[in-house]
Amino acid sequence: MTTDASGIEIVTLTPAFAGVAAALHQTGFDDCWDESAICDLLAVPGAFGLLAFVPAGIEFDGEITAGDIPLGFVLVQTVLDEAEINTIVVDGNARRHGVGRLLMQNVFAQLQNRASARLLLEVACDNDAAIGLYTGLGFGEIGRRRGYYHRKDGPAVDALVMERV
Ligand SMILES: CC(C)(COP(=O)(O)OP(=O)(O)OC[C@H]1O[C@@H](n2cnc3c(N)ncnc32)[C@H](O)[C@@H]1OP(=O)(O)O)[C@@H](O)C(=O)NCCC(=O)NCCS
């Protein structure tokens, strides 16, 4: 477990937290993942996840929390010397407080211990928040998948393939 200066704690996302993670995922995606989907992804060899939460009694967003509040999580898949961000989401009410950046920085630290040479991800080209997060952390575009993300209410959008350089 790590704790940053703001009191946010980062712990390993175990299957015991899959329900919490599924509820968080709902706040970020139309096509959200349920508890069993998250357990399945965690069970793949080389996968790991991290969960951010603010513990009881810590001030967050101007209020002292009464109980532990889950803020967001990230799921990563490693294969040999490559790693890919499977998903990252921060609760809709907790965004722009540095939680996404903190989760990603903890992923970088974990990958240092796993000898992963490359870190890749895919992001919808209209997802300004995520692209802002990744660009600020040193990711650059290395490719594009045309019409990769299908949208219920509009045309499909491209996926940017990004790598941390
Ligand atoms: C993308 C996401 C995880 C970012 O989490 P977050 O905790 O709000 O991000 P942070 O507060 O750590 O922001 C870090 C940086 O990312 C960028 N950023 C974050 N949100 C942004 C936004 N809405 N618009 C533009 N840039 C943004 C900024 O550069 C920000 O730094 P700053 O606040 O110092 O300016 C969050 O918006 C989310 O859960 N979105 C829905 C799910 C999703 O799209 N996941 C990514 C799929 S690829």
PDB file of C-alpha atoms and ligand atoms in Angstrom:
ATOM      1  CA  MET A   1       0.000   0.000   0.000  1.00  0.00           C
ATOM      2  CA  THR A   2       1.209   3.550  -0.719  1.00  0.00           C
ATOM      3  CA  THR A   3      -0.169   6.836   0.591  1.00  0.00           C
ATOM      4  CA  ASP A   4       0.410  10.170  -1.129  1.00  0.00           C
ATOM      5  CA  ALA A   5       0.615  13.612   0.456  1.00  0.00           C
ATOM      6  CA  SER A   6      -3.140  14.165   0.042  1.00  0.00           C
ATOM      7  CA  GLY A   7      -3.903  11.045   2.091  1.00  0.00           C
ATOM      8  CA  ILE A   8      -5.108   8.986  -0.880  1.00  0.00           C
ATOM      9  CA  GLU A   9      -4.118   5.355  -0.505  1.00  0.00           C
ATOM     10  CA  ILE A  10      -3.301   2.916  -3.309  1.00  0.00           C
ATOM     11  CA  VAL A  11      -3.776  -0.795  -2.706  1.00  0.00           C
ATOM     12  CA  THR A  12      -3.684  -3.887  -4.881  1.00  0.00           C
ATOM     13  CA  LEU A  13      -7.018  -4.528  -6.576  1.00  0.00           C
ATOM     14  CA  THR A  14      -7.842  -8.065  -5.477  1.00  0.00           C
ATOM     15  CA  PRO A  15     -10.986 -10.016  -6.506  1.00  0.00           C
ATOM     16  CA  ALA A  16     -12.440  -9.003  -3.108  1.00  0.00           C
ATOM     17  CA  PHE A  17     -12.673  -5.433  -4.475  1.00  0.00           C
ATOM     18  CA  ALA A  18     -14.171  -6.447  -7.834  1.00  0.00           C
ATOM     19  CA  GLY A  19     -17.653  -5.221  -6.830  1.00  0.00           C
ATOM     20  CA  VAL A  20     -16.225  -1.837  -5.854  1.00  0.00           C
ATOM     21  CA  ALA A  21     -14.316  -1.682  -9.142  1.00  0.00           C
ATOM     22  CA  ALA A  22     -17.435  -2.605 -11.157  1.00  0.00           C
ATOM     23  CA  ALA A  23     -19.367   0.248  -9.501  1.00  0.00           C
ATOM     24  CA  LEU A  24     -16.539   2.656 -10.366  1.00  0.00           C
ATOM     25  CA  HIS A  25     -16.385   1.384 -13.949  1.00  0.00           C
ATOM     26  CA  GLN A  26     -20.077   2.242 -14.382  1.00  0.00           C
ATOM     27  CA  THR A  27     -19.285   5.907 -13.726  1.00  0.00           C
ATOM     28  CA  GLY A  28     -16.909   6.045 -16.669  1.00  0.00           C
ATOM     29  CA  PHE A  29     -18.156   3.833 -19.481  1.00  0.00           C
ATOM     30  CA  ASP A  30     -21.426   3.025 -21.287  1.00  0.00           C
ATOM     31  CA  ASP A  31     -20.117  -0.464 -21.935  1.00  0.00           C
ATOM     32  CA  CYS A  32     -19.211  -1.131 -18.327  1.00  0.00           C
ATOM     33  CA  TRP A  33     -17.687  -4.264 -16.829  1.00  0.00           C
ATOM     34  CA  ASP A  34     -19.399  -6.248 -14.094  1.00  0.00           C
ATOM     35  CA  GLU A  35     -17.788  -7.909 -11.096  1.00  0.00           C
ATOM     36  CA  SER A  36     -17.192 -11.228 -12.837  1.00  0.00           C
ATOM     37  CA  ALA A  37     -15.608  -9.553 -15.880  1.00  0.00           C
ATOM     38  CA  ILE A  38     -13.171  -7.775 -13.562  1.00  0.00           C
ATOM     39  CA  CYS A  39     -12.389 -11.031 -11.721  1.00  0.00           C
ATOM     40  CA  ASP A  40     -11.777 -12.742 -15.070  1.00  0.00           C
ATOM     41  CA  LEU A  41      -9.345 -10.015 -16.154  1.00  0.00           C
ATOM     42  CA  LEU A  42      -7.497 -10.143 -12.831  1.00  0.00           C
ATOM     43  CA  ALA A  43      -7.157 -13.918 -13.165  1.00  0.00           C
ATOM     44  CA  VAL A  44      -5.196 -13.700 -16.435  1.00  0.00           C
ATOM     45  CA  PRO A  45      -1.508 -14.442 -15.791  1.00  0.00           C
ATOM     46  CA  GLY A  46       0.453 -11.166 -15.781  1.00  0.00           C
ATOM     47  CA  ALA A  47      -2.570  -9.022 -14.886  1.00  0.00           C
ATOM     48  CA  PHE A  48      -2.714  -6.693 -11.922  1.00  0.00           C
ATOM     49  CA  GLY A  49      -4.871  -3.858 -10.696  1.00  0.00           C
ATOM     50  CA  LEU A  50      -4.570  -0.936  -8.299  1.00  0.00           C
ATOM     51  CA  LEU A  51      -7.369   0.721  -6.343  1.00  0.00           C
ATOM     52  CA  ALA A  52      -7.291   4.289  -5.002  1.00  0.00           C
ATOM     53  CA  PHE A  53      -9.362   5.241  -2.005  1.00  0.00           C
ATOM     54  CA  VAL A  54      -9.530   7.905   0.618  1.00  0.00           C
ATOM     55  CA  PRO A  55      -9.633   6.471   4.120  1.00  0.00           C
ATOM     56  CA  ALA A  56     -12.093   7.540   6.786  1.00  0.00           C
ATOM     57  CA  GLY A  57     -11.276  10.793   8.552  1.00  0.00           C
ATOM     58  CA  ILE A  58      -9.238  12.327   5.704  1.00  0.00           C
ATOM     59  CA  GLU A  59     -10.273  15.594   4.052  1.00  0.00           C
ATOM     60  CA  PHE A  60     -11.069  15.107   0.379  1.00  0.00           C
ATOM     61  CA  ASP A  61     -12.742  17.669  -1.871  1.00  0.00           C
ATOM     62  CA  GLY A  62     -13.355  19.927   1.130  1.00  0.00           C
ATOM     63  CA  GLU A  63     -15.042  17.304   3.326  1.00  0.00           C
ATOM     64  CA  ILE A  64     -13.872  14.915   6.024  1.00  0.00           C
ATOM     65  CA  THR A  65     -14.796  11.412   4.892  1.00  0.00           C
ATOM     66  CA  ALA A  66     -16.960   9.327   7.227  1.00  0.00           C
ATOM     67  CA  GLY A  67     -15.797   5.987   5.803  1.00  0.00           C
ATOM     68  CA  ASP A  68     -13.375   4.662   3.202  1.00  0.00           C
ATOM     69  CA  ILE A  69     -14.342   6.132  -0.190  1.00  0.00           C
ATOM     70  CA  PRO A  70     -13.227   4.302  -3.371  1.00  0.00           C
ATOM     71  CA  LEU A  71     -11.976   6.834  -5.912  1.00  0.00           C
ATOM     72  CA  GLY A  72     -10.765   4.904  -8.940  1.00  0.00           C
ATOM     73  CA  PHE A  73      -8.850   1.944 -10.241  1.00  0.00           C
ATOM     74  CA  VAL A  74      -6.561   0.820 -13.036  1.00  0.00           C
ATOM     75  CA  LEU A  75      -6.162  -2.638 -14.593  1.00  0.00           C
ATOM     76  CA  VAL A  76      -2.929  -3.615 -16.329  1.00  0.00           C
ATOM     77  CA  GLN A  77      -1.958  -6.633 -18.393  1.00  0.00           C
ATOM     78  CA  THR A  78       1.685  -7.586 -18.778  1.00  0.00           C
ATOM     79  CA  VAL A  79       2.961 -10.044 -21.398  1.00  0.00           C
ATOM     80  CA  LEU A  80       6.686 -10.763 -21.438  1.00  0.00           C
ATOM     81  CA  ASP A  81       8.345  -7.321 -21.542  1.00  0.00           C
ATOM     82  CA  GLU A  82       5.217  -5.405 -22.610  1.00  0.00           C
ATOM     83  CA  ALA A  83       2.414  -3.946 -20.529  1.00  0.00           C
ATOM     84  CA  GLU A  84      -0.929  -2.483 -21.531  1.00  0.00           C
ATOM     85  CA  ILE A  85      -3.416  -0.394 -19.603  1.00  0.00           C
ATOM     86  CA  ASN A  86      -6.669  -2.373 -19.854  1.00  0.00           C
ATOM     87  CA  THR A  87      -8.755   0.305 -18.216  1.00  0.00           C
ATOM     88  CA  ILE A  88      -8.540   3.234 -15.857  1.00  0.00           C
ATOM     89  CA  VAL A  89     -11.459   5.046 -14.315  1.00  0.00           C
ATOM     90  CA  VAL A  90     -11.959   7.636 -11.607  1.00  0.00           C
ATOM     91  CA  ASP A  91     -15.357   8.145  -9.993  1.00  0.00           C
ATOM     92  CA  GLY A  92     -17.288  10.899 -11.734  1.00  0.00           C
ATOM     93  CA  ASN A  93     -17.364  12.933  -8.491  1.00  0.00           C
ATOM     94  CA  ALA A  94     -13.635  12.604  -7.818  1.00  0.00           C
ATOM     95  CA  ARG A  95     -12.133  13.720 -11.126  1.00  0.00           C
ATOM     96  CA  ARG A  96      -9.548  16.495 -11.506  1.00  0.00           C
ATOM     97  CA  HIS A  97      -8.080  15.803  -8.078  1.00  0.00           C
ATOM     98  CA  GLY A  98      -5.006  13.986  -9.341  1.00  0.00           C
ATOM     99  CA  VAL A  99      -6.333  10.463  -8.727  1.00  0.00           C
ATOM    100  CA  GLY A 100      -5.840   9.262 -12.315  1.00  0.00           C
ATOM    101  CA  ARG A 101      -2.280  10.590 -12.338  1.00  0.00           C
ATOM    102  CA  LEU A 102      -1.540   8.954  -8.980  1.00  0.00           C
ATOM    103  CA  LEU A 103      -2.851   5.586 -10.187  1.00  0.00           C
ATOM    104  CA  MET A 104      -0.725   5.777 -13.320  1.00  0.00           C
ATOM    105  CA  GLN A 105       2.394   6.763 -11.364  1.00  0.00           C
ATOM    106  CA  ASN A 106       1.862   3.710  -9.150  1.00  0.00           C
ATOM    107  CA  VAL A 107       1.561   1.554 -12.284  1.00  0.00           C
ATOM    108  CA  PHE A 108       4.937   2.900 -13.469  1.00  0.00           C
ATOM    109  CA  ALA A 109       6.465   1.975 -10.105  1.00  0.00           C
ATOM    110  CA  GLN A 110       5.018  -1.550 -10.265  1.00  0.00           C
ATOM    111  CA  LEU A 111       6.284  -2.051 -13.808  1.00  0.00           C
ATOM    112  CA  GLN A 112       9.816  -1.105 -12.797  1.00  0.00           C
ATOM    113  CA  ASN A 113       9.833  -4.230 -10.639  1.00  0.00           C
ATOM    114  CA  ARG A 114       8.495  -6.387 -13.481  1.00  0.00           C
ATOM    115  CA  ALA A 115      11.031  -5.531 -16.183  1.00  0.00           C
ATOM    116  CA  SER A 116       8.358  -4.220 -18.565  1.00  0.00           C
ATOM    117  CA  ALA A 117      10.168  -2.309 -21.291  1.00  0.00           C
ATOM    118  CA  ARG A 118       7.081  -0.909 -23.046  1.00  0.00           C
ATOM    119  CA  LEU A 119       3.782   0.473 -21.754  1.00  0.00           C
ATOM    120  CA  LEU A 120       0.960   0.839 -24.267  1.00  0.00           C
ATOM    121  CA  LEU A 121      -2.696   1.807 -24.242  1.00  0.00           C
ATOM    122  CA  GLU A 122      -5.593   2.616 -26.521  1.00  0.00           C
ATOM    123  CA  VAL A 123      -7.833   5.622 -26.097  1.00  0.00           C
ATOM    124  CA  ALA A 124     -10.749   7.053 -28.070  1.00  0.00           C
ATOM    125  CA  CYS A 125      -9.553  10.035 -30.059  1.00  0.00           C
ATOM    126  CA  ASP A 126     -12.376  12.191 -28.610  1.00  0.00           C
ATOM    127  CA  ASN A 127     -11.518  11.393 -24.967  1.00  0.00           C
ATOM    128  CA  ASP A 128      -9.826  14.694 -24.132  1.00  0.00           C
ATOM    129  CA  ALA A 129      -9.550  13.972 -20.395  1.00  0.00           C
ATOM    130  CA  ALA A 130      -7.733  10.660 -20.859  1.00  0.00           C
ATOM    131  CA  ILE A 131      -5.523  11.976 -23.662  1.00  0.00           C
ATOM    132  CA  GLY A 132      -4.604  14.946 -21.419  1.00  0.00           C
ATOM    133  CA  LEU A 133      -3.732  12.551 -18.599  1.00  0.00           C
ATOM    134  CA  TYR A 134      -1.587  10.294 -20.796  1.00  0.00           C
ATOM    135  CA  THR A 135       0.178  13.090 -22.670  1.00  0.00           C
ATOM    136  CA  GLY A 136       1.102  14.742 -19.386  1.00  0.00           C
ATOM    137  CA  LEU A 137       2.670  11.458 -18.257  1.00  0.00           C
ATOM    138  CA  GLY A 138       4.875  11.101 -21.323  1.00  0.00           C
ATOM    139  CA  PHE A 139       2.729   9.005 -23.668  1.00  0.00           C
ATOM    140  CA  GLY A 140       2.813   9.740 -27.374  1.00  0.00           C
ATOM    141  CA  GLU A 141       0.711   8.490 -30.282  1.00  0.00           C
ATOM    142  CA  ILE A 142       2.262   5.585 -32.206  1.00  0.00           C
ATOM    143  CA  GLY A 143      -0.726   4.470 -34.263  1.00  0.00           C
ATOM    144  CA  ARG A 144      -4.432   4.722 -34.924  1.00  0.00           C
ATOM    145  CA  ARG A 145      -7.204   2.139 -35.352  1.00  0.00           C
ATOM    146  CA  ARG A 146      -9.880   3.576 -37.623  1.00  0.00           C
ATOM    147  CA  GLY A 147     -13.488   3.375 -36.368  1.00  0.00           C
ATOM    148  CA  TYR A 148     -12.440   1.177 -33.444  1.00  0.00           C
ATOM    149  CA  TYR A 149     -14.943   2.395 -30.839  1.00  0.00           C
ATOM    150  CA  HIS A 150     -18.609   1.994 -31.721  1.00  0.00           C
ATOM    151  CA  ARG A 151     -20.956   4.528 -30.196  1.00  0.00           C
ATOM    152  CA  LYS A 152     -24.669   4.061 -29.498  1.00  0.00           C
ATOM    153  CA  ASP A 153     -25.441   7.660 -30.349  1.00  0.00           C
ATOM    154  CA  GLY A 154     -23.067   8.500 -33.173  1.00  0.00           C
ATOM    155  CA  PRO A 155     -20.453   7.339 -35.648  1.00  0.00           C
ATOM    156  CA  ALA A 156     -17.585   5.094 -34.572  1.00  0.00           C
ATOM    157  CA  VAL A 157     -14.434   6.905 -33.482  1.00  0.00           C
ATOM    158  CA  ASP A 158     -10.777   6.079 -33.939  1.00  0.00           C
ATOM    159  CA  ALA A 159      -8.592   4.624 -31.210  1.00  0.00           C
ATOM    160  CA  LEU A 160      -5.223   6.240 -30.674  1.00  0.00           C
ATOM    161  CA  VAL A 161      -2.530   3.737 -29.773  1.00  0.00           C
ATOM    162  CA  MET A 162      -0.172   5.426 -27.331  1.00  0.00           C
ATOM    163  CA  GLU A 163       3.141   4.381 -25.827  1.00  0.00           C
ATOM    164  CA  ARG A 164       5.029   5.881 -22.930  1.00  0.00           C
ATOM    165  CA  VAL A 165       8.283   7.179 -24.380  1.00  0.00           C
TER     166      VAL A 165
HETATM  167  C1  LIG B   1      -9.403   9.938 -17.683  1.00  0.00           C
HETATM  168  C2  LIG B   1      -9.627   9.932 -16.162  1.00  0.00           C
HETATM  169  C3  LIG B   1      -9.203   8.584 -15.594  1.00  0.00           C
HETATM  170  C4  LIG B   1      -8.726  11.038 -15.546  1.00  0.00           C
HETATM  171  O1  LIG B   1      -8.783  10.921 -14.120  1.00  0.00           O
HETATM  172  P1  LIG B   1      -8.640  12.181 -13.164  1.00  0.00           P
HETATM  173  O2  LIG B   1      -8.414  11.687 -11.786  1.00  0.00           O
HETATM  174  O3  LIG B   1      -9.777  13.110 -13.354  1.00  0.00           O
HETATM  175  O4  LIG B   1      -7.326  12.858 -13.738  1.00  0.00           O
HETATM  176  P2  LIG B   1      -6.307  13.778 -12.913  1.00  0.00           P
HETATM  177  O5  LIG B   1      -7.060  14.661 -11.977  1.00  0.00           O
HETATM  178  O6  LIG B   1      -5.230  12.919 -12.331  1.00  0.00           O
HETATM  179  O7  LIG B   1      -5.715  14.686 -14.070  1.00  0.00           O
HETATM  180  C5  LIG B   1      -4.362  14.581 -14.501  1.00  0.00           C
HETATM  181  C6  LIG B   1      -4.208  15.402 -15.770  1.00  0.00           C
HETATM  182  O8  LIG B   1      -4.979  14.835 -16.826  1.00  0.00           O
HETATM  183  C7  LIG B   1      -5.512  15.903 -17.648  1.00  0.00           C
HETATM  184  N1  LIG B   1      -6.976  15.921 -17.550  1.00  0.00           N
HETATM  185  C8  LIG B   1      -7.747  15.269 -16.658  1.00  0.00           C
HETATM  186  N2  LIG B   1      -9.051  15.519 -16.905  1.00  0.00           N
HETATM  187  C9  LIG B   1      -9.086  16.361 -17.955  1.00  0.00           C
HETATM  188  C10 LIG B   1     -10.138  16.962 -18.679  1.00  0.00           C
HETATM  189  N3  LIG B   1     -11.437  16.772 -18.346  1.00  0.00           N
HETATM  190  N4  LIG B   1      -9.830  17.733 -19.743  1.00  0.00           N
HETATM  191  C11 LIG B   1      -8.537  17.944 -20.091  1.00  0.00           C
HETATM  192  N5  LIG B   1      -7.477  17.396 -19.420  1.00  0.00           N
HETATM  193  C12 LIG B   1      -7.756  16.609 -18.380  1.00  0.00           C
HETATM  194  C13 LIG B   1      -4.923  17.187 -17.088  1.00  0.00           C
HETATM  195  O9  LIG B   1      -3.695  17.413 -17.746  1.00  0.00           O
HETATM  196  C14 LIG B   1      -4.705  16.817 -15.637  1.00  0.00           C
HETATM  197  O10 LIG B   1      -3.725  17.597 -15.013  1.00  0.00           O
HETATM  198  P3  LIG B   1      -4.166  18.970 -14.248  1.00  0.00           P
HETATM  199  O11 LIG B   1      -5.409  18.675 -13.446  1.00  0.00           O
HETATM  200  O12 LIG B   1      -2.970  19.283 -13.406  1.00  0.00           O
HETATM  201  O13 LIG B   1      -4.450  19.956 -15.328  1.00  0.00           O
HETATM  202  C15 LIG B   1     -11.094  10.277 -15.803  1.00  0.00           C
HETATM  203  O14 LIG B   1     -11.485  11.428 -16.511  1.00  0.00           O
HETATM  204  C16 LIG B   1     -12.076   9.148 -16.106  1.00  0.00           C
HETATM  205  O15 LIG B   1     -12.257   8.243 -15.296  1.00  0.00           O
HETATM  206  N6  LIG B   1     -12.723   9.213 -17.298  1.00  0.00           N
HETATM  207  C17 LIG B   1     -13.731   8.186 -17.668  1.00  0.00           C
HETATM  208  C18 LIG B   1     -13.087   6.851 -17.987  1.00  0.00           C
HETATM  209  C19 LIG B   1     -12.059   6.985 -19.100  1.00  0.00           C
HETATM  210  O16 LIG B   1     -12.263   7.677 -20.096  1.00  0.00           O
HETATM  211  N7  LIG B   1     -10.926   6.296 -18.920  1.00  0.00           N
HETATM  212  C20 LIG B   1      -9.843   6.259 -19.895  1.00  0.00           C
HETATM  213  C21 LIG B   1     -10.107   5.252 -20.960  1.00  0.00           C
HETATM  214  S1  LIG B   1      -8.752   5.166 -22.125  1.00  0.00           S
END
